[in-house]
Amino acid sequence: MSVIAADGVSCVSVGVLWSSVQGNSGYQVWRSEDDSPANAIFIDDDNSSPYFDASAAPGVVYRYWVRTKNACGAPRPFGASDLGSRKAAPA
């Protein structure tokens, strides 16, 4: 599954897009301020792409992961990720 996070496009949120995977019961969106999934925090359960992360701090670069959930609703391991950020307000 591919994941794409917007880089400083919006002042309101970070758009996170992913390709759907057949046989899933849904998706989970996670983010971290570093490259480690071990430090990632759960953002939301979402069943459709795109997801808009309005809780992202302006100007902070995050790594986003989208985990698929199997037919029973259990999350699968972390896979592909992408960097994204919310546009910072002018100084």
N, CA and C atoms as an extended XYZ file, in Angstrom:
273
Properties=species:S:1:pos:R:3:atomname:S:1:resname:S:1:resid:I:1 pbc="F F F"
N         0.849       -1.161        0.000 N   MET     1
C         0.000        0.000        0.000 CA  MET     1
C         0.902        1.234        0.000 C   MET     1
N         0.572        2.193       -0.837 N   SER     2
C         1.333        3.439       -0.854 CA  SER     2
C         0.643        4.491        0.010 C   SER     2
N         1.464        5.364        0.616 N   VAL     3
C         0.975        6.440        1.475 CA  VAL     3
C         1.596        7.739        0.980 C   VAL     3
N         0.777        8.786        0.861 N   ILE     4
C         1.264       10.099        0.460 CA  ILE     4
C         0.711       11.128        1.440 C   ILE     4
N         1.600       11.910        2.050 N   ALA     5
C         1.203       12.984        2.962 CA  ALA     5
C         1.582       14.320        2.333 C   ALA     5
N         0.700       15.309        2.434 N   ALA     6
C         0.938       16.623        1.841 CA  ALA     6
C         2.022       17.371        2.611 C   ALA     6
N         2.841       18.116        1.876 N   ASP     7
C         3.951       18.866        2.466 CA  ASP     7
C         3.666       20.362        2.437 C   ASP     7
N         3.159       20.906        3.542 N   GLY     8
C         2.963       22.343        3.663 CA  GLY     8
C         1.988       22.941        2.673 C   GLY     8
N         0.980       22.196        2.276 N   VAL     9
C         0.013       22.668        1.293 CA  VAL     9
C        -1.093       23.492        1.950 C   VAL     9
N        -1.520       23.104        3.137 N   SER    10
C        -2.667       23.719        3.796 CA  SER    10
C        -2.286       24.305        5.148 C   SER    10
N        -2.944       25.402        5.512 N   CYS    11
C        -2.776       25.981        6.847 CA  CYS    11
C        -3.672       25.291        7.865 C   CYS    11
N        -4.599       24.465        7.397 N   VAL    12
C        -5.626       23.870        8.246 CA  VAL    12
C        -5.306       22.440        8.668 C   VAL    12
N        -4.723       21.643        7.777 N   SER    13
C        -4.494       20.229        8.070 CA  SER    13
C        -3.441       19.649        7.134 C   SER    13
N        -3.047       18.408        7.437 N   VAL    14
C        -2.180       17.625        6.550 CA  VAL    14
C        -3.055       16.566        5.903 C   VAL    14
N        -3.115       16.558        4.593 N   GLY    15
C        -3.857       15.528        3.875 CA  GLY    15
C        -3.018       14.274        3.748 C   GLY    15
N        -3.599       13.126        4.102 N   VAL    16
C        -2.909       11.842        4.004 CA  VAL    16
C        -3.743       10.943        3.106 C   VAL    16
N        -3.134       10.475        2.026 N   LEU    17
C        -3.809        9.622        1.044 CA  LEU    17
C        -3.163        8.247        1.037 C   LEU    17
N        -3.939        7.228        0.730 N   TRP    18
C        -3.372        5.892        0.591 CA  TRP    18
C        -4.170        5.108       -0.431 C   TRP    18
N        -3.522        4.081       -0.949 N   SER    19
C        -4.195        3.182       -1.889 CA  SER    19
C        -4.926        2.115       -1.088 C   SER    19
N        -6.110        1.774       -1.532 N   SER    20
C        -6.893        0.771       -0.804 CA  SER    20
C        -6.317       -0.624       -1.030 C   SER    20
N        -6.567       -1.485       -0.064 N   VAL    21
C        -6.105       -2.868       -0.121 CA  VAL    21
C        -7.320       -3.767        0.075 C   VAL    21
N        -7.538       -4.680       -0.849 N   GLN    22
C        -8.689       -5.573       -0.743 CA  GLN    22
C        -8.538       -6.511        0.450 C   GLN    22
N        -9.671       -6.853        1.049 N   GLY    23
C        -9.678       -7.789        2.153 CA  GLY    23
C        -9.481       -7.149        3.514 C   GLY    23
N        -9.499       -5.825        3.586 N   ASN    24
C        -9.340       -5.126        4.858 CA  ASN    24
C       -10.676       -4.723        5.427 C   ASN    24
N       -10.711       -4.552        6.751 N   SER    25
C       -11.923       -4.046        7.393 CA  SER    25
C       -11.798       -2.561        7.691 C   SER    25
N       -10.652       -1.956        7.394 N   GLY    26
C       -10.457       -0.526        7.613 CA  GLY    26
C        -8.985       -0.173        7.706 C   GLY    26
N        -8.734        1.050        8.148 N   TYR    27
C        -7.382        1.598        8.194 CA  TYR    27
C        -7.192        2.387        9.480 C   TYR    27
N        -5.949        2.491        9.926 N   GLN    28
C        -5.590        3.330       11.061 CA  GLN    28
C        -4.512        4.310       10.603 C   GLN    28
N        -4.639        5.578       11.005 N   VAL    29
C        -3.655        6.599       10.666 CA  VAL    29
C        -2.802        6.860       11.912 C   VAL    29
N        -1.481        6.815       11.740 N   TRP    30
C        -0.509        7.034       12.811 CA  TRP    30
C         0.483        8.095       12.357 C   TRP    30
N         1.109        8.805       13.325 N   ARG    31
C         2.143        9.773       12.968 CA  ARG    31
C         3.213        9.846       14.053 C   ARG    31
N         4.396       10.316       13.650 N   SER    32
C         5.519       10.479       14.563 CA  SER    32
C         6.354       11.659       14.090 C   SER    32
N         7.075       12.274       15.023 N   GLU    33
C         7.990       13.345       14.648 CA  GLU    33
C         9.363       12.796       14.260 C   GLU    33
N         9.534       11.474       14.294 N   ASP    34
C        10.767       10.857       13.818 CA  ASP    34
C        10.416        9.686       12.898 C   ASP    34
N        11.409        8.917       12.505 N   ASP    35
C        11.196        7.846       11.528 CA  ASP    35
C        10.807        6.508       12.134 C   ASP    35
N        10.600        6.458       13.445 N   SER    36
C        10.352        5.185       14.104 CA  SER    36
C         8.868        4.927       14.355 C   SER    36
N         8.329        3.818       13.838 N   PRO    37
C         6.950        3.476       14.162 CA  PRO    37
C         6.756        3.216       15.661 C   PRO    37
N         7.843        2.873       16.366 N   ALA    38
C         7.741        2.636       17.808 CA  ALA    38
C         7.349        3.910       18.553 C   ALA    38
N         7.638        5.077       17.973 N   ASN    39
C         7.303        6.360       18.595 CA  ASN    39
C         6.027        6.966       18.026 C   ASN    39
N         5.394        6.261       17.106 N   ALA    40
C         4.192        6.792       16.461 CA  ALA    40
C         3.007        6.810       17.418 C   ALA    40
N         2.167        7.809       17.246 N   ILE    41
C         0.930        7.892       18.024 CA  ILE    41
C        -0.255        7.653       17.093 C   ILE    41
N        -1.247        6.998       17.640 N   PHE    42
C        -2.471        6.707       16.893 CA  PHE    42
C        -3.255        8.003       16.727 C   PHE    42
N        -3.661        8.304       15.501 N   ILE    43
C        -4.417        9.521       15.216 CA  ILE    43
C        -5.903        9.215       15.070 C   ILE    43
N        -6.244        8.207       14.232 N   ASP    44
C        -7.662        7.969       13.967 CA  ASP    44
C        -7.862        6.658       13.210 C   ASP    44
N        -9.051        6.080       13.400 N   ASP    45
C        -9.524        5.004       12.526 CA  ASP    45
C       -10.215        5.683       11.362 C   ASP    45
N        -9.909        5.286       10.170 N   ASP    46
C       -10.540        5.899        9.011 CA  ASP    46
C       -10.741        4.819        7.960 C   ASP    46
N       -11.896        4.817        7.358 N   ASN    47
C       -12.185        3.792        6.366 CA  ASN    47
C       -12.096        4.288        4.939 C   ASN    47
N       -11.707        5.546        4.764 N   SER    48
C       -11.588        6.049        3.405 CA  SER    48
C       -10.435        7.034        3.307 C   SER    48
N        -9.854        7.100        2.146 N   SER    49
C        -8.773        8.024        1.848 CA  SER    49
C        -9.374        9.193        1.079 C   SER    49
N        -8.998       10.422        1.313 N   PRO    50
C        -7.938       10.886        2.196 CA  PRO    50
C        -8.419       11.145        3.618 C   PRO    50
N        -7.441       11.257        4.520 N   TYR    51
C        -7.686       11.664        5.898 CA  TYR    51
C        -7.028       13.034        6.067 C   TYR    51
N        -7.664       13.936        6.808 N   PHE    52
C        -7.111       15.267        7.031 CA  PHE    52
C        -6.785       15.436        8.516 C   PHE    52
N        -5.489       15.568        8.821 N   ASP    53
C        -5.013       15.676       10.195 CA  ASP    53
C        -4.972       17.145       10.622 C   ASP    53
N        -6.065       17.606       11.226 N   ALA    54
C        -6.150       18.981       11.695 CA  ALA    54
C        -5.437       19.175       13.033 C   ALA    54
N        -5.021       18.086       13.686 N   SER    55
C        -4.325       18.201       14.971 CA  SER    55
C        -2.818       18.395       14.803 C   SER    55
N        -2.318       18.328       13.569 N   ALA    56
C        -0.889       18.543       13.320 CA  ALA    56
C        -0.518       19.989       13.632 C   ALA    56
N         0.613       20.184       14.282 N   ALA    57
C         1.086       21.534       14.595 CA  ALA    57
C         1.660       22.182       13.333 C   ALA    57
N         1.345       23.443       13.089 N   PRO    58
C         1.887       24.125       11.906 CA  PRO    58
C         3.412       24.139       11.909 C   PRO    58
N         4.002       23.849       10.753 N   GLY    59
C         5.451       23.898       10.602 CA  GLY    59
C         6.211       22.681       11.084 C   GLY    59
N         5.550       21.734       11.725 N   VAL    60
C         6.217       20.518       12.220 CA  VAL    60
C         6.097       19.430       11.149 C   VAL    60
N         7.216       18.779       10.834 N   VAL    61
C         7.210       17.690        9.852 CA  VAL    61
C         6.964       16.375       10.588 C   VAL    61
N         5.965       15.645       10.135 N   TYR    62
C         5.607       14.353       10.716 CA  TYR    62
C         5.805       13.248        9.693 C   TYR    62
N         6.051       12.047       10.184 N   ARG    63
C         6.004       10.853        9.335 CA  ARG    63
C         4.664       10.189        9.594 C   ARG    63
N         3.930        9.896        8.520 N   TYR    64
C         2.607        9.277        8.608 CA  TYR    64
C         2.650        7.843        8.110 C   TYR    64
N         1.966        6.971        8.844 N   TRP    65
C         1.769        5.585        8.451 CA  TRP    65
C         0.270        5.333        8.394 C   TRP    65
N        -0.148        4.475        7.491 N   VAL    66
C        -1.532        3.995        7.468 CA  VAL    66
C        -1.450        2.481        7.588 C   VAL    66
N        -2.004        1.953        8.677 N   ARG    67
C        -2.008        0.506        8.909 CA  ARG    67
C        -3.348       -0.055        8.468 C   ARG    67
N        -3.303       -1.150        7.764 N   THR    68
C        -4.541       -1.825        7.395 CA  THR    68
C        -5.006       -2.690        8.566 C   THR    68
N        -6.301       -2.960        8.598 N   LYS    69
C        -6.861       -3.864        9.608 CA  LYS    69
C        -7.410       -5.089        8.879 C   LYS    69
N        -7.150       -6.268        9.438 N   ASN    70
C        -7.617       -7.491        8.799 CA  ASN    70
C        -9.134       -7.628        8.937 C   ASN    70
N        -9.682       -8.703        8.430 N   ALA    71
C       -11.131       -8.912        8.423 CA  ALA    71
C       -11.734       -8.928        9.827 C   ALA    71
N       -10.924       -9.244       10.849 N   CYS    72
C       -11.411       -9.257       12.228 CA  CYS    72
C       -11.187       -7.918       12.940 C   CYS    72
N       -10.599       -6.952       12.245 N   GLY    73
C       -10.382       -5.628       12.818 CA  GLY    73
C        -9.041       -5.427       13.498 C   GLY    73
N        -8.166       -6.444       13.473 N   ALA    74
C        -6.849       -6.319       14.105 CA  ALA    74
C        -5.885       -5.604       13.155 C   ALA    74
N        -5.104       -4.636       13.669 N   PRO    75
C        -4.172       -3.924       12.794 CA  PRO    75
C        -3.026       -4.816       12.344 C   PRO    75
N        -2.632       -4.618       11.105 N   ARG    76
C        -1.475       -5.326       10.546 CA  ARG    76
C        -0.229       -4.495       10.830 C   ARG    76
N         0.962       -5.046       10.589 N   PRO    77
C         2.201       -4.314       10.879 CA  PRO    77
C         2.309       -3.011       10.085 C   PRO    77
N         3.146       -2.096       10.601 N   PHE    78
C         3.428       -0.859        9.892 CA  PHE    78
C         4.089       -1.174        8.564 C   PHE    78
N         3.769       -0.389        7.559 N   GLY    79
C         4.365       -0.572        6.235 CA  GLY    79
C         4.925        0.743        5.723 C   GLY    79
N         4.521        1.113        4.529 N   ALA    80
C         5.007        2.325        3.890 CA  ALA    80
C         4.596        3.563        4.687 C   ALA    80
N         5.398        4.629        4.547 N   SER    81
C         5.106        5.885        5.233 CA  SER    81
C         5.520        7.046        4.340 C   SER    81
N         5.161        8.261        4.761 N   ASP    82
C         5.569        9.455        4.028 CA  ASP    82
C         5.609       10.631        4.994 C   ASP    82
N         6.458       11.617        4.664 N   LEU    83
C         6.556       12.824        5.457 CA  LEU    83
C         5.498       13.834        5.016 C   LEU    83
N         4.937       14.557        5.977 N   GLY    84
C         3.970       15.596        5.667 CA  GLY    84
C         3.984       16.674        6.721 C   GLY    84
N         3.494       17.855        6.352 N   SER    85
C         3.453       18.962        7.298 CA  SER    85
C         2.305       19.907        6.971 C   SER    85
N         1.934       20.660        7.970 N   ARG    86
C         0.926       21.701        7.832 CA  ARG    86
C         1.669       23.017        7.624 C   ARG    86
N         1.188       23.847        6.731 N   LYS    87
C         1.855       25.111        6.425 CA  LYS    87
C         1.905       25.986        7.681 C   LYS    87
N         3.087       26.566        7.933 N   ALA    88
C         3.245       27.457        9.073 CA  ALA    88
C         2.758       28.854        8.688 C   ALA    88
N         2.205       29.558        9.653 N   ALA    89
C         1.751       30.922        9.422 CA  ALA    89
C         2.964       31.823        9.208 C   ALA    89
N         2.848       32.823        8.339 N   PRO    90
C         3.982       33.738        8.124 CA  PRO    90
C         4.363       34.457        9.420 C   PRO    90
N         5.641       34.687        9.565 N   ALA    91
C         6.156       35.364       10.775 CA  ALA    91
C         5.910       36.847       10.722 C   ALA    91
